[in-house]
Structures are given as structure tokens and as C-alpha cells.
XYZ file of C-alpha atoms in Angstrom:
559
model
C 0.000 0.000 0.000
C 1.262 3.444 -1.047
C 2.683 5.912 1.766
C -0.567 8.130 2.783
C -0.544 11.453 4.268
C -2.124 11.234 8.048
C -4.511 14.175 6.731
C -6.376 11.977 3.700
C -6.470 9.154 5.840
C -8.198 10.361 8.155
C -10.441 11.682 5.337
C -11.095 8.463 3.847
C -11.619 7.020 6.988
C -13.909 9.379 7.733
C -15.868 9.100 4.090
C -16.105 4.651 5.106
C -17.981 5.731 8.208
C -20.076 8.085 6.614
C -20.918 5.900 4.009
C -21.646 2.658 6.529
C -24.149 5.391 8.003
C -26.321 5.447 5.512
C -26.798 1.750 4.880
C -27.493 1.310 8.609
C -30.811 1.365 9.787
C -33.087 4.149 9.662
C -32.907 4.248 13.831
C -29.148 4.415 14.196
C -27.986 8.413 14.225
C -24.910 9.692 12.671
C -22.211 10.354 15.225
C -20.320 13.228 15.546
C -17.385 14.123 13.454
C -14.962 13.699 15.826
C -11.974 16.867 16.159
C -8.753 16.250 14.235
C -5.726 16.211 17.365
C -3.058 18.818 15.995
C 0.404 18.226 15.473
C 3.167 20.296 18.058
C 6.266 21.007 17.062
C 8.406 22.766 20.052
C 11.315 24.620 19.725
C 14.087 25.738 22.201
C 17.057 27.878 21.645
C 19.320 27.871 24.139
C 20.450 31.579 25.474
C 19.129 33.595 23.194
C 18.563 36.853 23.640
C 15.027 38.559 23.682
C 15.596 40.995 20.767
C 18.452 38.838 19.090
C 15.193 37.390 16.239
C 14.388 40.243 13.225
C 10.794 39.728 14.756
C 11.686 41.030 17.796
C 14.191 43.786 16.393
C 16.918 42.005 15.399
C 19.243 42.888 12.895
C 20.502 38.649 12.620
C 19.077 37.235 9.714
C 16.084 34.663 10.884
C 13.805 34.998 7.982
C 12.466 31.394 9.063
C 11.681 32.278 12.508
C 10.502 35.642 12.058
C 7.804 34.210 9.243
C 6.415 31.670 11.501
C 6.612 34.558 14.276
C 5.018 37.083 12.255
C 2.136 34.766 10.779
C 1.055 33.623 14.866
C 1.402 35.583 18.191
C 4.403 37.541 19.589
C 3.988 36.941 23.224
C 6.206 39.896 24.855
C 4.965 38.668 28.389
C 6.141 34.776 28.900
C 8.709 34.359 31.550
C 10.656 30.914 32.069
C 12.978 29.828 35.306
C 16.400 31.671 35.161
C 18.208 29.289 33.992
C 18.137 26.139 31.539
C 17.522 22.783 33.503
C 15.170 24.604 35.425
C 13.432 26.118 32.949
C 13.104 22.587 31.081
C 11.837 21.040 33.906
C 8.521 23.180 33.924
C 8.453 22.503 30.233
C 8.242 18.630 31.053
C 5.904 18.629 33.954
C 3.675 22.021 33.623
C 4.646 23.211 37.802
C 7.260 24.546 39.229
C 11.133 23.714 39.122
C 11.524 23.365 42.757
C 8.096 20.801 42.579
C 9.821 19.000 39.406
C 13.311 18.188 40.836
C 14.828 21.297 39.904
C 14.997 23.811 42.188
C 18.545 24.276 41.427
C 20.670 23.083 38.494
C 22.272 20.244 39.015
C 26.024 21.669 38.469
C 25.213 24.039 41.273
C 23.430 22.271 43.759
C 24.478 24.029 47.413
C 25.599 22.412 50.344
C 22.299 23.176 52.026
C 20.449 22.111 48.944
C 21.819 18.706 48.222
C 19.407 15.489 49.220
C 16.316 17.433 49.660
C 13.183 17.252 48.128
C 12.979 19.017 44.937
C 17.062 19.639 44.863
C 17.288 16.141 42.803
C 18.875 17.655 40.217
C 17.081 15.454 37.573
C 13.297 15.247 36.608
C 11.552 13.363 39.312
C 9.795 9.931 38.614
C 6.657 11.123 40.188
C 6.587 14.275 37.379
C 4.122 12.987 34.631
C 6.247 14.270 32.064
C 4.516 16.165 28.668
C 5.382 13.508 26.610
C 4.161 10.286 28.441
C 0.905 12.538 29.109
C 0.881 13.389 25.071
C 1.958 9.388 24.601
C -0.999 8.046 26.252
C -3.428 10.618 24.536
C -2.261 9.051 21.182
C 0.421 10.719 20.120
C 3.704 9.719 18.660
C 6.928 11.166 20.734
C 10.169 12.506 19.320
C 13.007 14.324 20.865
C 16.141 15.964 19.353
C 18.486 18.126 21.271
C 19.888 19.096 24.507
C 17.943 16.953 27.658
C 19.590 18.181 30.661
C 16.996 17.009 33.062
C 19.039 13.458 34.241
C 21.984 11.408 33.226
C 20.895 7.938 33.895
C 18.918 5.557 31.617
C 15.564 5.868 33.746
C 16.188 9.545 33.425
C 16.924 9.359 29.646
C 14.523 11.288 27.769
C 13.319 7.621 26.016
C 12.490 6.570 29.287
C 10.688 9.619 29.774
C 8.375 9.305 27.099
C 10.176 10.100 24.064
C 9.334 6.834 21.350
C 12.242 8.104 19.405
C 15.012 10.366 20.334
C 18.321 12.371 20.086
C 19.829 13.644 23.086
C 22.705 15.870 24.513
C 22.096 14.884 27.997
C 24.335 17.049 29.797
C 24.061 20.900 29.684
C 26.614 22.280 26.836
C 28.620 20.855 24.410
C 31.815 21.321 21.620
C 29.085 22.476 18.796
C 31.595 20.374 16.250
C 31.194 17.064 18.720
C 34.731 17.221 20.214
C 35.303 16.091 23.582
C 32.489 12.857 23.142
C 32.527 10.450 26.082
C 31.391 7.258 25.462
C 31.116 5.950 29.164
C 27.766 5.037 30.401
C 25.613 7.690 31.627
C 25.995 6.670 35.546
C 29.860 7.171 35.583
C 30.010 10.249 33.627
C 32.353 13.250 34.887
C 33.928 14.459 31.635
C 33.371 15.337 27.928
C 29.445 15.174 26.168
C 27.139 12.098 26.013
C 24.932 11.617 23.244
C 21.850 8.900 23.481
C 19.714 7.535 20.908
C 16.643 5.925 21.638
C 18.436 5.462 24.969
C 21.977 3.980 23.580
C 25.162 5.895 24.263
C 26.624 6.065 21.276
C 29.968 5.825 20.858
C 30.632 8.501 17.625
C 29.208 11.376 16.181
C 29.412 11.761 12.098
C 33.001 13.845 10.825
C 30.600 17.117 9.498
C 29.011 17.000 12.780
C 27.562 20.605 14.064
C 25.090 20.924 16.730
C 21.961 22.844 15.149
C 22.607 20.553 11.538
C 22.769 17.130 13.249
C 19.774 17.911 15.561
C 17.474 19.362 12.805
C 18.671 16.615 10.437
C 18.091 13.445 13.467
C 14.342 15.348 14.053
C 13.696 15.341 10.396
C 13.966 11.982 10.077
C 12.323 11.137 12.977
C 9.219 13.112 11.608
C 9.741 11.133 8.540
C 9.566 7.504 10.075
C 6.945 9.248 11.624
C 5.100 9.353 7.827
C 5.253 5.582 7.902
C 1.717 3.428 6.964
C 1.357 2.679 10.681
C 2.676 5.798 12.724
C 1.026 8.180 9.973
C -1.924 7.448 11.565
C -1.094 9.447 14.760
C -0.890 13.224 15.228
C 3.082 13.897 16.534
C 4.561 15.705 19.257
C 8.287 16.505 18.410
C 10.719 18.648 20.734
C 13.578 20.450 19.104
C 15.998 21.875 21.627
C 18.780 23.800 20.015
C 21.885 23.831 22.446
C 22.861 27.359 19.951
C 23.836 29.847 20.645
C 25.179 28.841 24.367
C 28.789 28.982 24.835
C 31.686 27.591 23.515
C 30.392 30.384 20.772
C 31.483 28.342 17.459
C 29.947 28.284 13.788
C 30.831 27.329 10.409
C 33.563 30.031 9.151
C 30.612 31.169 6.323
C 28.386 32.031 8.449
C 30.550 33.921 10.241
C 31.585 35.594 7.265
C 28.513 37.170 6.268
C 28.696 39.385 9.596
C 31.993 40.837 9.360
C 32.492 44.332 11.047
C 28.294 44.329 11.320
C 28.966 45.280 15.245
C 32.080 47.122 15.046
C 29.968 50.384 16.961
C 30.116 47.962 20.162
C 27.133 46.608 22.500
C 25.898 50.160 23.209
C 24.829 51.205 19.709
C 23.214 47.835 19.455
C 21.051 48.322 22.070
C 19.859 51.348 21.120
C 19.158 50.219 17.345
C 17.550 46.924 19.158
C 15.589 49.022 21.171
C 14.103 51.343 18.521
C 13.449 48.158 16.357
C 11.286 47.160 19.321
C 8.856 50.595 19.819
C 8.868 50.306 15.916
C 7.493 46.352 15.806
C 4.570 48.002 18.647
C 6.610 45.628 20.785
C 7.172 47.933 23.403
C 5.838 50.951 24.083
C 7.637 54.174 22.632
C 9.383 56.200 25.556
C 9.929 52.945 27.658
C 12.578 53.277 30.360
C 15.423 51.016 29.544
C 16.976 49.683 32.534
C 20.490 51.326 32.989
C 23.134 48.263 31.693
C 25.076 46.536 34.563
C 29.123 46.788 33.266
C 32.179 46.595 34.425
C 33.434 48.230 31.135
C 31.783 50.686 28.647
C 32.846 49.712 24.683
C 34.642 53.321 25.099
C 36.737 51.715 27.750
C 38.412 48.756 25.901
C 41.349 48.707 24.387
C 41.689 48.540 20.551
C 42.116 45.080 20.565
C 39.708 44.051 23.190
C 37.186 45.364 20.936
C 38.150 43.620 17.827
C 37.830 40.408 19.657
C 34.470 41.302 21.290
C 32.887 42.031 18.423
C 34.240 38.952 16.488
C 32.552 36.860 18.912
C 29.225 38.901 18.214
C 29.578 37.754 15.275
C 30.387 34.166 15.633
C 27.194 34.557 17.854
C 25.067 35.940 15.175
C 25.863 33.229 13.066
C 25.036 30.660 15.331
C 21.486 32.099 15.618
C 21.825 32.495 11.787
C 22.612 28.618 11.188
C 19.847 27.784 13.928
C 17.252 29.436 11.978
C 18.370 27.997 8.884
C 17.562 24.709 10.484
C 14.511 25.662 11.662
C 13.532 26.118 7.794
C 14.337 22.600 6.898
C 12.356 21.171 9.605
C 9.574 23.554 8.448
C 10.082 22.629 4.566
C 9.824 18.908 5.571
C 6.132 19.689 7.523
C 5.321 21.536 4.148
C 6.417 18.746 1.834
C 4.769 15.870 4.224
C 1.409 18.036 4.440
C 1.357 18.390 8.007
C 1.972 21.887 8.672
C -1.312 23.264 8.322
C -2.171 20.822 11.363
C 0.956 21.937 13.329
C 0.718 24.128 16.160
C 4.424 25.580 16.558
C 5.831 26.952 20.167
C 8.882 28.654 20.267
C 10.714 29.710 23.163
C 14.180 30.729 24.766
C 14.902 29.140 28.223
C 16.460 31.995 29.928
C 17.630 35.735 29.238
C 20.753 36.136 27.699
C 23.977 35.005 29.005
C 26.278 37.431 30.271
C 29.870 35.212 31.504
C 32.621 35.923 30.413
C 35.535 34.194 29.876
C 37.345 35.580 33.009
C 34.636 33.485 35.105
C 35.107 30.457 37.294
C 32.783 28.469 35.236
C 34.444 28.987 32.209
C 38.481 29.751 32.575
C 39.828 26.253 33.003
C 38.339 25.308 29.730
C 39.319 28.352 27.896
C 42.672 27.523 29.240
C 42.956 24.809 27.359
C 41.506 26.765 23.906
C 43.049 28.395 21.726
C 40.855 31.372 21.548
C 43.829 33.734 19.326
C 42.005 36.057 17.186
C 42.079 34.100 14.095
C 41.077 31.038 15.889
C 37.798 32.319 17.283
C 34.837 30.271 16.708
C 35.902 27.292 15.570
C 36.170 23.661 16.904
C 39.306 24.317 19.286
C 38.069 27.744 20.234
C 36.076 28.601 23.534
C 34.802 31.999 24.224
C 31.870 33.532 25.502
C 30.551 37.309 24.261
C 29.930 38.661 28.104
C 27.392 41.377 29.588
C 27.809 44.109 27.085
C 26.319 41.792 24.132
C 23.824 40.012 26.335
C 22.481 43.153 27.983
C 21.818 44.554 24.408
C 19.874 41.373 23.739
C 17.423 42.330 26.850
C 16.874 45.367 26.786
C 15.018 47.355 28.321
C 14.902 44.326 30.848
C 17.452 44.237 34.068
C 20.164 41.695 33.965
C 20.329 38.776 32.442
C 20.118 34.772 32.735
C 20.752 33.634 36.010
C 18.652 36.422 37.960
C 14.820 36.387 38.737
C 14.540 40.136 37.774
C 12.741 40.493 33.700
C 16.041 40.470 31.601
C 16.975 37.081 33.108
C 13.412 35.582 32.501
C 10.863 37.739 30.586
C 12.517 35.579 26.896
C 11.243 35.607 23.349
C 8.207 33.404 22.486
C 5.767 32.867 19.728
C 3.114 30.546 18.697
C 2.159 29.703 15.362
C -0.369 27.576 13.725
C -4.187 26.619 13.682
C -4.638 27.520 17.614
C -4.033 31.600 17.186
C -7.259 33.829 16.811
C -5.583 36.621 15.454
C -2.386 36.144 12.782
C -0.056 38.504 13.285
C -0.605 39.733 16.703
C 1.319 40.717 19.742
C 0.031 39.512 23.137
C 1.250 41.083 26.073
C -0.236 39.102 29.226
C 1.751 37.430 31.789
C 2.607 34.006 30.505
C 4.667 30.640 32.235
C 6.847 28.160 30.248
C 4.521 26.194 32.429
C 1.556 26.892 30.901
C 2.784 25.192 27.866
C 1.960 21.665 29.160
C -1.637 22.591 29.783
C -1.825 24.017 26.587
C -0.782 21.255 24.428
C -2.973 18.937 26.375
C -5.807 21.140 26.237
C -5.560 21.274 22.616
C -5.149 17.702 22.257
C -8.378 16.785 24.159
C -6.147 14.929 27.039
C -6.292 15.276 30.320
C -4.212 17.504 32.246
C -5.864 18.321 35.580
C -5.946 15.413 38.646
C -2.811 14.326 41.290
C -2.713 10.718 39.266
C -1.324 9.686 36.393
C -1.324 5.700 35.243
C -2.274 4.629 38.498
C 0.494 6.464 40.024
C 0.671 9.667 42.673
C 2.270 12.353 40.472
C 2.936 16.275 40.722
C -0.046 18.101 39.807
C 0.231 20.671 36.732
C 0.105 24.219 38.197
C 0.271 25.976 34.990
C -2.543 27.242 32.790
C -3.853 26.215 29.312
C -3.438 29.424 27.183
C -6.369 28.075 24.728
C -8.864 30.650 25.894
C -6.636 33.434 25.223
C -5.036 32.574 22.064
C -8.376 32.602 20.532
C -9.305 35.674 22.188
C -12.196 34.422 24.751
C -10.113 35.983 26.995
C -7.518 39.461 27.773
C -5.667 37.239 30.116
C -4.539 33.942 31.555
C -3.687 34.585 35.281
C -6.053 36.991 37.063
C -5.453 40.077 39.046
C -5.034 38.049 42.016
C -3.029 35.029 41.154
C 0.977 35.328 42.329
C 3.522 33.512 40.406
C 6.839 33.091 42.064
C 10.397 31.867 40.992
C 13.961 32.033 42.559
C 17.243 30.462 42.022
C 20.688 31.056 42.934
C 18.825 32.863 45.850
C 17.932 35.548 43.611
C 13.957 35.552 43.741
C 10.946 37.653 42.547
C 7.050 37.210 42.713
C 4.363 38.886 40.712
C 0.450 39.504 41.059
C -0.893 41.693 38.249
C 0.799 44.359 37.542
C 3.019 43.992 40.590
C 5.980 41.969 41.275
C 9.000 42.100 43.804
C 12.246 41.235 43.050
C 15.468 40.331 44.722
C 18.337 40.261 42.138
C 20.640 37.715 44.796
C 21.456 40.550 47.749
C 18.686 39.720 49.811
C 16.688 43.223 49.215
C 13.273 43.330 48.449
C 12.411 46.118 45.166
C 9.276 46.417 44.281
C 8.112 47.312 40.563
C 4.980 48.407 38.705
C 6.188 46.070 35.420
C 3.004 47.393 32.986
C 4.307 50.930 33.824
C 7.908 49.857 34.095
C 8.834 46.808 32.392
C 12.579 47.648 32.660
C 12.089 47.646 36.516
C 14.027 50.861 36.601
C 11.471 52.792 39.790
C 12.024 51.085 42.681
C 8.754 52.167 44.686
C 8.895 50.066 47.650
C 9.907 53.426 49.682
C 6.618 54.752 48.125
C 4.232 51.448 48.928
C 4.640 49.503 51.927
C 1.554 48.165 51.634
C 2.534 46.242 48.940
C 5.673 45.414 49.210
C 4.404 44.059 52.357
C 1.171 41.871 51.037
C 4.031 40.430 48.034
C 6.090 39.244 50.609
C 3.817 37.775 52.542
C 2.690 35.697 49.105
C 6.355 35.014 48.622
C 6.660 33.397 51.676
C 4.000 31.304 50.821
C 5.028 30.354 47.566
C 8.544 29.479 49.008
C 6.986 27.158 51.419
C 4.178 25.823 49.432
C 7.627 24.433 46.716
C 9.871 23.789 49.194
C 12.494 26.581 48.419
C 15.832 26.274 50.305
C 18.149 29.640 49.793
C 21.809 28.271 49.014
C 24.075 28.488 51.322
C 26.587 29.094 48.473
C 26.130 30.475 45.354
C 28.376 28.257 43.207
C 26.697 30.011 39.655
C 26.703 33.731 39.224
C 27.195 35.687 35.706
């Protein structure tokens, strides 16, 4: 029998019923036409800065990425967990980090931290995770990209509810597949691990780059996915880019095409960025950028410092150049398979931009061991990160960056694209959660998402909302006035109800912010309102207790 599209089979399918209808009896009634599940395709990038896609006023080419953004909803509102693990976990599960196993990363799990509840440093066995809820709702699993929620085969993202899958399992990589280990996952301690379908595998092809391999492992997993019997089933596929996190590396063309593009330095760019922004109706015009937190102005650096700089702004455009490139094959193969008019798309960043630099604890013994000359930058032997300057022009007018709970380190580009958005084109501006996308999906899929069981089995409840009323515009919001959403990590914590939020950016002082007046959190009014910096941190405390946050003791991450 030929290969069928899952879209005329259905239709046939649908034509024998109909037609066994009408021969029935003159008693038995029609039933109803039941609701085609939609496809979801979602897509991570890892670090990427809010402003860094031409959708978002960007001057890096992502014609791919700024189509699909421009055809759904810009959502200038959705926040994620500070970091990446973190922020992945709430992906999975739909709750909170600390409630999924991930209250801190892994890597820099305190003292204090270490054995508790919620401090696992992996994603719990009694998380129902997305794609084991998405599984038993009838749809087909695949996974390409960077896991970082476990190391050990019953944490492997196949065990996890992936059918088929490509993973990174630790948290960054050599984007040309250097440094490989090929132990098993329970003794690793050095190099990258890559599993398929739960095998460590022991190579990695000679051409190997990160965003190429994973586009190219998800396309064909979409493609097996076309088969007589799978083609039956609607697909939920997970693309997590590990681009553009550091070691900042990309093929030399790509680099090319950027040459002297940020010569001006990280100041000029953040103006252009920002006037991009009021001009997209992103932001409103006259916003109050948040003053940039350096050590160094561009006017301050040497000749040569700044040559090297803005090399590796370029090497990182090109990354998030050669991502979306990818993006558009995966996109083309939807297109030539017929399932993208059935695909609801979700793209996302895990975090605000990342400001190390290579001075940092985290990062000099391996760029001791680079060779990170001028010439050398960006490719397989090179390791360099671009710093504050670069990644503080990527949030503005946010404060900070990744790794704090104020808006630049988790307010993060997002769109949505496809059959579920009312109104093509637009820009939402509510407060949104990376986990709300769990509830979403499932809402749109029919399945279940609500109840504290799952399989016969205690689990985590989902916390997050389904966005479904308010992409189709039943609705101006998702969480009410009243509602308080928390996060923290590295000890650096914030909570918000309506228009309010608090925020302590890691030195233990309360601010307090109006963030629809002042998204750049530059006013500071809790001089001004006691009364509400008091009732916010009396729902912080509750929200700390209700997750079971423990402040570290020692803050072993800090950009």
C-alpha cells in the first residue's frame, strides 16, 4: 500500500464511516465528526537573547523564525525559570522547578540544597512528564536536542516518554562534537554524552555541528513518523537547540557574512535593538530602559579588546543564523509531508541572555585549554563567551540577564504559530509561564491535564494554565489580578500579582516594581508602597513554602 498522508487518511476514513451510516438502519444516528488532534512542534534555543530574532528587532538574519513569528502571536509577556535545567523542567511537567526536581541546576546544587526534596537535580519519577501525558493521549513522541533534566537511563529522555530520540544529555557541548565520552551515563564526569533511543553512542558523524545534526536526526524522525502505521497518529516533536550557548562556534561562512556588522560595540546595538522594538509596537515608545550593569563601557576597551568582542558577536550571530536555517528545513519537511497546516508551533528561549565571560570560574579552566587567538575564534578548538555588554543589548530594556529572577533574566522571546491563534499577526502582552505550555498542548489535544494521578500512580499536579482561551481571544488574560507567580534560584527571587511583582536580584533586598508601567524595573517604589511590598512578601513566603524553596548556602553560579 502506497505511503498516505495522516490528513487523507483520516479523510477516507472518515468518508467509510459516513458511508456505513447510511446503509445502517433508519434508527441508528450519525455520530459526531470527531476533532482532528493537531500536530506540536516545540522549539528551544538555548540563550538567546530577547531581541536577538528580526521579529523582535533584530538585525541577525532569521527569515524562518521571524515568518512563523510574524504569521502567529508575539507573546512579549512569557517568563521561564532563570536558567536552563530549570526552565526545562517546567516545560516537562507544567509546575514549578523546585516541585519537578529542579529547584537548582544540578552543576550548582548548594551544600544546604543537596538530598532534599525538589534539589534532585534530575526530573523526578513522580513528574508525569509532557510527553508520556501526550503518549498516552495518542500521540507519537520525538526528541532531538539538549535533555539536561538526568543522566541515567531511567532519566533518559526515552524513558521519559520520548518513542524516538536524540539527546545531549548534559548541559553544553563542543558544537563540532569534540570532547564525546562514550562511558555510560551513571559514571560520567567528563566530555558530552549523546543517546539515541536510549543507547550511548559511541561517535558522532566527521561534518558534525550541533543545530545541523539535531534538525537533520528530528527530520527523520518526523519522517519515520510518515510511515503506513505511525502516519496514523498526530506527533509531538521537541527540538531543543543547544545554539547559541557557549563555547560560541559556527561554520567560518556564516561567520563571514557578519563581518564588522557590530564594530559600533554593544551600546549602539542596544539602542538600534531598542528602537526596532517601539517600531514592531513591541514595546511601548518612551519605555525606560533599565540602565546596563558593566564593568566596562565599549569606550573603555582597548583597541584590541574590541576587535575580539565584536568577532565573537559575530560568531554569535551566526550561530542564531545557522539555527534558523535549520529551523527552515524542519519547516520545509512539515510543508512537503502536508502536516503543517495541522501543526501548532511553540517557540521559546529558556532563559535571558547570558552574560559570563571568559574571566569566570565556570568557564576559565576550559578556555585555558583553547586556543581562543584572534584568528582562531569560533571554531572547533576555540572557547569563548561574548559577556554582559552583548547580552544586555539582547534584553533590553529588561534588568540583567540569565541567572537572575529580575525580567532580563526571565521575561525571553516566544511565539506561537499555527491553527490555535485567533488573530495572525498579533502581539500579546499578558503574563505568561513556560509552564503553561503543558496545559496548553494537552488542552488542545483533548487529554487530560488536571488530577494528582497519572497511570495509576501519585504524580505532581500541573500548576500551569492552558493558554487556549486566550489565544483565541475568549479571553484578555490567563492569570487573574489576584493570582501570584513566584520563581527564585541562585537565591535571587521575585514574585508577581498583576501588575506587581518584587524582586530580589541575589542581595537579599526586596524592590518592588509596577512592570506594565515599568517593564525595565528601573522605579524602585517600595519606599513609596509599603503596603505592597508588604502583602508580596507575605505571598512570597508562601510560595517558598508551598515548593519547598531552600536559599543556598553558596552560590556556586553567578554571571
Amino acid at each position: 500500500m502506497p505511503k498516505i498522508k495522516r490528513l487523507t487518511l483520516r479523510t477516507a476514513l472518515a468518508c467509510t464511516f459516513l458511508t456505513a451510516s447510511l446503509t445502517a438502519p433508519a434508527l441508528a444516528k450519525e455520530a459526531p465528526a470527531q476533532p482532528v488532534q493537531p500536530n506540536f512542534l516545540v522549539i528551544v534555543a538555548d540563550d538567546l537573547g530577547y531581541s536577538d530574532l528580526g521579529a523582535f528587532g533584530g538585525e541577525i538574519s532569521t527569515p524562518n523564525l521571524d515568518a512563523l513569528a510574524l504569521s502567529g502571536v508575539r507573546l512579549t509577556g512569557f517568563h521561564t525559570a532563570p536558567t536552563c535545567s530549570p526552565t526545562r523542567s517546567m516545560l516537562m511537567s507544567g509546575t514549578d522547578n523546585h516541585r519537578a526536581g529542579l529547584g537548582n541546576m544540578a552543576e550548582a546544587t548548594a551544600p544546604n540544597q543537596r538530598g532534599k526534596p525538589g534539589y534532585e537535580g534530575y526530573l523526578r519519577a513522580d513528574v508525569a512528564a509532557l510527553p508520556e501525558r501526550l503518549q498516552a493521549a495518542g500521540y507519537t513522541t520525538l526528541f532531538s536536542g539538549k535533555w539536561h533534566l538526568g543522566l541515567t537511563p531511567e532519566q533518559d529522555p526515552h524513558s521519559r516518554g520520548f518513542e524516538h530520540s536524540f539527546a545531549l544529555l548534559q548541559g553544553a557541548h563542543n558544537h563540532f562534537g569534540l570532547g564525546l565520552s562514550t562511558e555510560t551515563p551513571q559514571a560520567l564526569g567528563k566530555g558530552s554524552t549523546y543517546t539515541e533511543d536510549g543507547r550511548v553512542l559511541s561517535s558522532l558523524p566527521a561534518d558534525f555541528y550541533s543545530s545541523d545534526y539535531f534538525a537533520t536526526k528530528l527530520i527523520s524522525q518526523l519522517q519515520a513518523a510518515q510511515s503506513e502505521d505511525a502516519g496514523k497518529k498526530p506527533f509531538f516533536a521537541y527540538l531543543a537547540f543547544t545554539a547559541p550557548h557557549w563555547p560560541l562556534q559556527a561554520p567560518a561562512d556564516d561567520v563571514a557574512r557578519y563581518k564588522g556588522r557590530y564594530d559600533q560595540g554593544f551600546e549602539i546595538l542596544r539602542q538600534e535593538r531598542l528602537k526596532r522594538q517601539e517600531k514592531l509596537g513591541l514595546v511601548p515608545a518612551g519605555t525606560a530602559a533599565h540602565t546596563p550593569d558593566l564593568k566596562k563601557d565599549w569606550a573603555s576597551l582597548t583597541a584590541e579588546q574590541k576587535q575580539a568582542a565584536a568577532r565573537d558577536m559575530e560568531i554569535y550571530a551566526a550561530m542564531v543564523d545557522r539555527l534558523d536555517q535549520n529551523v527552515g528545513r524542519v519547516i520545509a519537511e512539515l510543508k512537503r509531508s502536508g502536516e503543517l497546516d495541522n501543526t501548532v508551533i511553540v517557540f521559546l528561549a529558556d532563559n535571558g541572555a547570558e552574560g559570563l565571560t571568559e574571566e569566570s570560574p565556570l568557564l576559565a579552566p576550559r578556555v585555558a585549554q583553547s586556543d581562543n587567538s584572534f584568528a582562531n575564534r569560533g571554531k572547533a578548538n576555540s572557547f569563548v563567551a561574548y559577556g554582559p555588554g552583548w547580552a544586555q543589548a539582547a534584553t533590553a530594556p529588561s534588568w540583567k540577564i540569565k541567572g537572575y529572577a529580575t525580567e532580563g533574566g526571565t521575561r525571553v522571546v516566544s511565539f506561537v504559530s499555527g491553527k490555535a491563534v485567533a488573530k495572525p499577526g498579533s502581539v500579546a502582552t499578558a503574563f505568561l509561564s513556560v509552564a503553561d505550555i503543558a496545559p496548553t498542548l494537552l488542552d488542545l489535544a483533548g487529554a487530560p491535564a488536571a488530577g494528582e494521578t497519572f497511570g495509576g500512580k501519585p504524580v505532581q499536579p500541573i500548576t500551569g494554565k492552558s493558554w487556549v482561551p486566550y489565544l483565541r481571544g475568549q479571553t484578555d488574560r490567563v492569570y487573574g489580578a489576584q493570582d501570584a507567580f513566584g520563581t527564585e534560584l541562585f537565591g535571587s527571587r521575585a514574585i508577581r500579582q498583576g501588575d506587581w511583582k518584587i524582586t530580589d536580584a541575589g542581595d537579599g533586598q526586596w524592590r518592588l516594581f509596577n512592570v506594565a508601567k515599568d517593564p525595565g524595573e528601573t522605579q524602585d517604589l517600595a519606599a513609596s508602597h509599603p503596603d505592597q511590598l508588604k502583602k508580596l512578601a507575605a505571598e512570597w513566603d508562601s510560595y517558598a513554602k508551598n515548593v519547598g524553596i531552600i536559599l543556598p548556602d553558596n552560590i556556586l553560579y553567578r554571571p
